[in-house]
Amino acid sequence: MSWLENLIENGLPGIALTALFIAATSIVTLVCVRVVNRIMFRLIDRQKQVSSGNATILAFCRYLAIAALYFTGFAVIVSNIPALSAGMNKLMAAGGVLAVVGGLASQEALGSIVSGMMILAFKPFVIGDVVRCVDNDISGVVEEITLRHTAIRTYENKRVIVPNSVMNNSIIENADYGDSRVCAFLEIGVTYESDIARAKELLAQEIARQPDFLDVRTSEQVAAGAPLVQVVVLALAESAVTLRASLWAKDNGTAFSLKCTVQENIKKIYEQEGIEIAYPHVVVVQKGNGSP
């Protein structure tokens, strides 16, 4: 009877608290597992429409996340049971060493996977965008985004495979982010003897009559009389007056084609109008040998 009374007075409150803690930990673990399942299933369904490889990797990550949650809940419960806490501490120490070794061995791969998940979640670029990696000077169209790498198709129709860890840490110039319209600058140098005002007028007229040119003026600018095509004198160089025109187009490819067409046509127009496009001249002065 004395043993039972001692258990009721001293041990029962501790047992009740331990049981309550175990129940609360189990509930929290199950709720976390359910939330992770819901989030991961949404990501997997979204990636199935883009890449089956990404969906498979996400499914594997889901299993790892659930296993980690269950293990964490089990470890917390066992560590609060005095009879089992000593063995659990040794197991956690051994697991920590293995985790460090595995993390160091797969640091780059895991970094690319985490970066890939960040890219897929925040979408700094998507498939079809025209991008340029400023740090590496890689330009092209995004053709594929996986959890490990991003494939960029260059203008020479080559594929550049860039790890997502590099893409996530690089400065990306995205021509299609928010607004796909592109402004290409066309610079032409004419001689100082040419009629600069006429050269600007002809260049603006040639650009304006191109069907691919976009009028980006607002209604307020149109009412204020802003020119359709902006042509300015950019610089007074050593042997030329440099004119700069702004060519607006719907996308990067159209802007490139527009620029090439205008350059070809304006050369013919300037020749007909007597406006000379400047180019370097070399004057050779030859001194004769006079007799004394």
Coordinates of C-alpha atoms in Angstrom, one line a residue:
M1 CA 0.0 0.0 0.0
S2 CA 2.8 2.4 0.8
W3 CA 4.4 1.7 -2.7
L4 CA 1.1 2.5 -4.4
E5 CA 0.6 5.6 -2.3
N6 CA 4.1 6.8 -3.2
L7 CA 3.5 6.1 -6.9
I8 CA 0.2 8.1 -6.8
E9 CA 1.8 11.0 -4.9
N10 CA 5.1 11.2 -6.8
G11 CA 5.1 9.2 -10.0
L12 CA 1.6 9.7 -11.4
P13 CA 1.8 13.4 -12.1
G14 CA 5.1 12.8 -14.1
I15 CA 3.6 9.9 -16.0
A16 CA 0.5 12.0 -16.8
L17 CA 2.6 14.9 -18.1
T18 CA 4.7 12.6 -20.2
A19 CA 1.7 11.0 -21.7
L20 CA 0.2 14.4 -22.4
F21 CA 3.5 15.5 -24.1
I22 CA 3.6 12.3 -26.2
A23 CA 0.0 12.9 -27.3
A24 CA 0.6 16.6 -28.2
T25 CA 3.8 15.7 -30.1
S26 CA 2.0 13.0 -32.1
I27 CA -0.8 15.4 -33.0
V28 CA 1.7 18.1 -34.1
T29 CA 3.7 15.6 -36.2
L30 CA 0.5 14.3 -37.9
V31 CA -0.6 17.8 -38.7
C32 CA 2.8 18.7 -40.2
V33 CA 2.7 15.6 -42.3
R34 CA -0.7 16.4 -43.6
V35 CA 0.3 20.0 -44.5
V36 CA 3.5 18.8 -46.2
N37 CA 1.5 16.2 -48.2
R38 CA -0.9 18.8 -49.4
I39 CA 1.8 21.2 -50.5
M40 CA 3.9 18.6 -52.2
F41 CA 0.9 17.0 -54.0
R42 CA 0.1 20.4 -55.5
L43 CA 3.7 20.9 -56.6
I44 CA 3.8 17.4 -58.1
D45 CA 0.6 17.9 -60.0
R46 CA 1.9 21.3 -61.4
Q47 CA 5.2 19.8 -62.5
K48 CA 3.5 16.8 -64.2
Q49 CA 2.4 19.3 -66.9
V50 CA 5.9 20.7 -67.3
S51 CA 8.3 17.8 -66.7
S52 CA 7.8 14.3 -65.6
G53 CA 11.4 14.2 -64.3
N54 CA 10.6 17.1 -61.9
A55 CA 7.5 15.4 -60.7
T56 CA 9.5 12.3 -59.9
I57 CA 12.1 14.2 -58.0
L58 CA 9.4 16.1 -56.0
A59 CA 7.7 12.8 -55.1
F60 CA 11.1 11.5 -53.8
C61 CA 11.5 14.8 -51.8
R62 CA 8.0 14.3 -50.4
Y63 CA 8.9 10.9 -49.0
L64 CA 12.1 12.3 -47.5
A65 CA 10.2 15.2 -45.9
I66 CA 7.6 12.9 -44.4
A67 CA 10.2 10.5 -43.1
A68 CA 12.1 13.4 -41.5
L69 CA 8.9 14.6 -39.8
Y70 CA 8.1 11.1 -38.4
F71 CA 11.7 10.6 -37.3
T72 CA 11.8 14.1 -35.6
G73 CA 8.5 13.3 -33.8
F74 CA 9.8 9.9 -32.7
A75 CA 13.1 11.4 -31.5
V76 CA 11.3 14.1 -29.4
I77 CA 9.0 11.5 -27.8
V78 CA 11.8 9.0 -27.0
S79 CA 14.1 11.7 -25.7
N80 CA 11.5 12.6 -23.0
I81 CA 11.4 9.0 -21.8
P82 CA 14.2 8.6 -19.3
A83 CA 14.7 4.9 -19.9
L84 CA 15.2 5.4 -23.6
S85 CA 16.8 8.9 -23.8
A86 CA 20.4 7.7 -23.3
G87 CA 20.2 5.3 -26.3
M88 CA 18.4 7.9 -28.4
N89 CA 21.2 10.5 -27.7
K90 CA 23.8 8.0 -29.1
L91 CA 21.7 7.3 -32.1
M92 CA 21.2 11.0 -32.8
A93 CA 25.0 11.6 -32.5
A94 CA 25.7 8.8 -35.0
G95 CA 23.0 10.1 -37.3
G96 CA 24.4 13.6 -37.1
V97 CA 27.8 12.4 -38.2
L98 CA 26.3 10.5 -41.2
A99 CA 24.3 13.6 -42.1
V100 CA 27.3 15.8 -42.2
V101 CA 29.3 13.3 -44.3
G102 CA 26.4 12.9 -46.7
G103 CA 25.8 16.6 -46.9
L104 CA 29.4 17.4 -47.7
A105 CA 29.5 14.7 -50.4
S106 CA 26.4 15.9 -52.1
Q107 CA 26.7 19.6 -51.4
E108 CA 26.6 20.8 -55.1
A109 CA 23.8 18.4 -56.1
L110 CA 21.6 19.4 -53.1
G111 CA 22.4 23.1 -53.7
S112 CA 21.2 22.8 -57.3
I113 CA 18.0 21.0 -56.3
V114 CA 17.2 23.6 -53.7
S115 CA 17.9 26.4 -56.2
G116 CA 15.7 24.6 -58.7
M117 CA 12.8 24.6 -56.2
M118 CA 13.4 28.3 -55.6
I119 CA 13.3 29.1 -59.4
L120 CA 10.2 27.0 -59.9
A121 CA 8.5 28.7 -56.9
F122 CA 9.4 32.4 -57.5
K123 CA 9.6 32.2 -61.4
P124 CA 12.3 34.8 -62.2
F125 CA 12.1 33.2 -65.7
V126 CA 9.9 30.6 -67.3
I127 CA 10.2 28.4 -70.4
G128 CA 10.2 30.5 -73.5
D129 CA 11.8 33.6 -72.0
V130 CA 14.7 35.3 -73.7
V131 CA 17.4 35.7 -70.9
R132 CA 21.0 36.6 -70.6
C133 CA 23.2 35.6 -67.7
V134 CA 25.2 38.8 -67.1
D135 CA 27.9 37.0 -65.1
N136 CA 28.6 34.4 -67.7
D137 CA 27.4 36.3 -70.8
I138 CA 25.1 33.4 -71.9
S139 CA 22.2 34.5 -74.0
G140 CA 19.3 32.6 -75.4
V141 CA 15.8 31.1 -74.9
V142 CA 15.0 29.1 -71.8
E143 CA 14.1 25.7 -73.2
E144 CA 13.9 23.5 -70.0
I145 CA 13.8 24.0 -66.3
T146 CA 14.4 21.0 -64.0
L147 CA 15.2 20.8 -60.4
R148 CA 18.9 20.3 -61.2
H149 CA 19.6 22.5 -64.2
T150 CA 18.3 25.0 -66.7
A151 CA 18.7 24.5 -70.5
I152 CA 19.2 27.6 -72.6
R153 CA 19.0 27.5 -76.4
T154 CA 21.5 30.0 -77.8
Y155 CA 21.0 32.0 -81.0
E156 CA 23.4 29.5 -82.7
N157 CA 20.9 26.7 -81.8
K158 CA 23.2 25.2 -79.2
R159 CA 22.1 24.1 -75.8
V160 CA 23.8 25.4 -72.7
I161 CA 23.2 23.4 -69.5
V162 CA 23.5 25.7 -66.5
P163 CA 23.2 24.3 -62.9
N164 CA 20.4 25.9 -61.0
S165 CA 22.8 26.9 -58.2
V166 CA 24.6 29.1 -60.8
M167 CA 21.3 30.5 -62.3
N168 CA 20.0 31.3 -58.8
N169 CA 23.1 33.3 -57.9
S170 CA 23.6 35.0 -61.2
I171 CA 22.2 38.4 -62.4
I172 CA 19.6 37.4 -65.0
E173 CA 18.5 39.9 -67.7
N174 CA 15.0 38.7 -68.8
A175 CA 13.6 40.3 -71.9
D176 CA 10.1 38.8 -71.3
Y177 CA 9.7 39.5 -67.6
G178 CA 6.5 41.5 -67.2
D179 CA 6.8 43.1 -70.7
S180 CA 8.1 41.4 -73.8
R181 CA 8.6 44.5 -75.8
V182 CA 12.1 45.3 -76.7
C183 CA 13.9 48.6 -77.6
A184 CA 16.9 48.1 -79.9
F185 CA 19.3 51.0 -80.4
L186 CA 20.5 51.7 -84.0
E187 CA 23.5 53.9 -84.2
I188 CA 24.7 55.4 -87.5
G189 CA 27.6 57.8 -88.1
V190 CA 27.3 60.4 -90.9
T191 CA 30.0 62.9 -92.0
Y192 CA 30.2 66.4 -90.6
E193 CA 29.5 67.8 -94.1
S194 CA 26.1 66.0 -94.3
D195 CA 22.7 67.6 -93.5
I196 CA 22.2 66.3 -90.0
A197 CA 18.5 67.4 -89.8
R198 CA 17.7 65.7 -93.1
A199 CA 19.6 62.5 -92.0
K200 CA 17.5 62.4 -88.8
E201 CA 14.3 62.9 -90.7
L202 CA 15.0 60.2 -93.2
L203 CA 16.0 57.7 -90.5
A204 CA 12.8 58.4 -88.6
Q205 CA 10.7 58.0 -91.7
E206 CA 12.3 54.7 -92.6
I207 CA 11.7 53.3 -89.2
A208 CA 8.1 54.5 -88.9
R209 CA 7.1 52.8 -92.2
Q210 CA 8.3 49.4 -91.0
P211 CA 5.3 47.1 -90.1
D212 CA 7.1 45.6 -87.1
F213 CA 7.8 48.9 -85.5
L214 CA 5.7 49.6 -82.3
D215 CA 4.3 52.9 -81.3
V216 CA 4.9 53.0 -77.5
R217 CA 3.8 56.6 -77.0
T218 CA 1.1 57.2 -74.4
S219 CA -2.0 59.3 -75.1
E220 CA -0.5 62.2 -73.2
Q221 CA 2.7 62.0 -75.3
V222 CA 0.7 61.9 -78.5
A223 CA -1.3 64.9 -77.5
A224 CA 1.9 66.8 -76.6
G225 CA 3.3 66.1 -80.1
A226 CA 6.0 63.6 -79.1
P227 CA 7.7 62.2 -82.2
L228 CA 6.8 58.7 -83.3
V229 CA 10.4 57.7 -83.6
Q230 CA 13.1 59.2 -81.4
V231 CA 16.3 60.0 -83.2
V232 CA 19.0 62.0 -81.4
V233 CA 22.6 63.1 -82.0
L234 CA 24.4 60.8 -79.6
A235 CA 28.0 62.0 -80.1
L236 CA 30.3 64.2 -82.1
A237 CA 33.0 61.7 -82.8
E238 CA 36.4 62.3 -84.4
S239 CA 35.2 61.5 -88.0
A240 CA 31.4 61.2 -87.7
V241 CA 28.3 62.6 -86.1
T242 CA 26.7 59.6 -84.4
L243 CA 22.9 59.3 -84.7
R244 CA 20.9 57.0 -82.4
A245 CA 17.4 55.8 -83.2
S246 CA 15.1 53.8 -80.8
L247 CA 13.5 50.8 -82.5
W248 CA 10.6 49.3 -80.5
A249 CA 9.4 45.8 -81.4
K250 CA 7.2 43.2 -79.8
D251 CA 10.0 40.8 -78.9
N252 CA 13.8 40.3 -79.1
G253 CA 13.7 38.4 -82.4
T254 CA 11.5 40.9 -84.1
A255 CA 13.7 43.8 -82.9
F256 CA 16.8 42.1 -84.4
S257 CA 15.1 41.6 -87.8
L258 CA 13.8 45.2 -87.7
K259 CA 17.3 46.6 -87.0
C260 CA 18.8 44.6 -89.9
T261 CA 16.1 45.8 -92.3
V262 CA 16.4 49.4 -91.4
Q263 CA 20.2 49.4 -91.7
E264 CA 20.1 47.9 -95.2
N265 CA 17.4 50.3 -96.4
I266 CA 18.8 53.5 -94.8
K267 CA 22.2 53.0 -96.6
K268 CA 20.4 53.1 -100.0
I269 CA 18.3 56.1 -98.9
Y270 CA 21.3 58.1 -97.7
E271 CA 23.1 57.3 -101.0
Q272 CA 20.2 58.7 -103.0
E273 CA 19.9 61.8 -100.8
G274 CA 23.6 62.6 -100.9
I275 CA 24.1 61.9 -97.2
E276 CA 27.5 60.2 -96.6
I277 CA 27.9 57.5 -94.0
A278 CA 31.1 58.1 -92.2
Y279 CA 34.0 55.7 -92.3
P280 CA 37.6 56.0 -91.3
H281 CA 39.9 57.8 -93.9
V282 CA 43.6 57.6 -94.1
V283 CA 45.6 60.4 -95.7
V284 CA 49.1 59.5 -96.8
V285 CA 51.5 62.5 -97.3
Q286 CA 54.6 61.7 -99.3
K287 CA 57.6 64.0 -99.2
G288 CA 59.8 64.3 -102.2
N289 CA 63.7 64.0 -102.0
G290 CA 65.0 67.4 -103.2
S291 CA 68.6 67.9 -104.2
P292 CA 70.7 70.3 -102.0

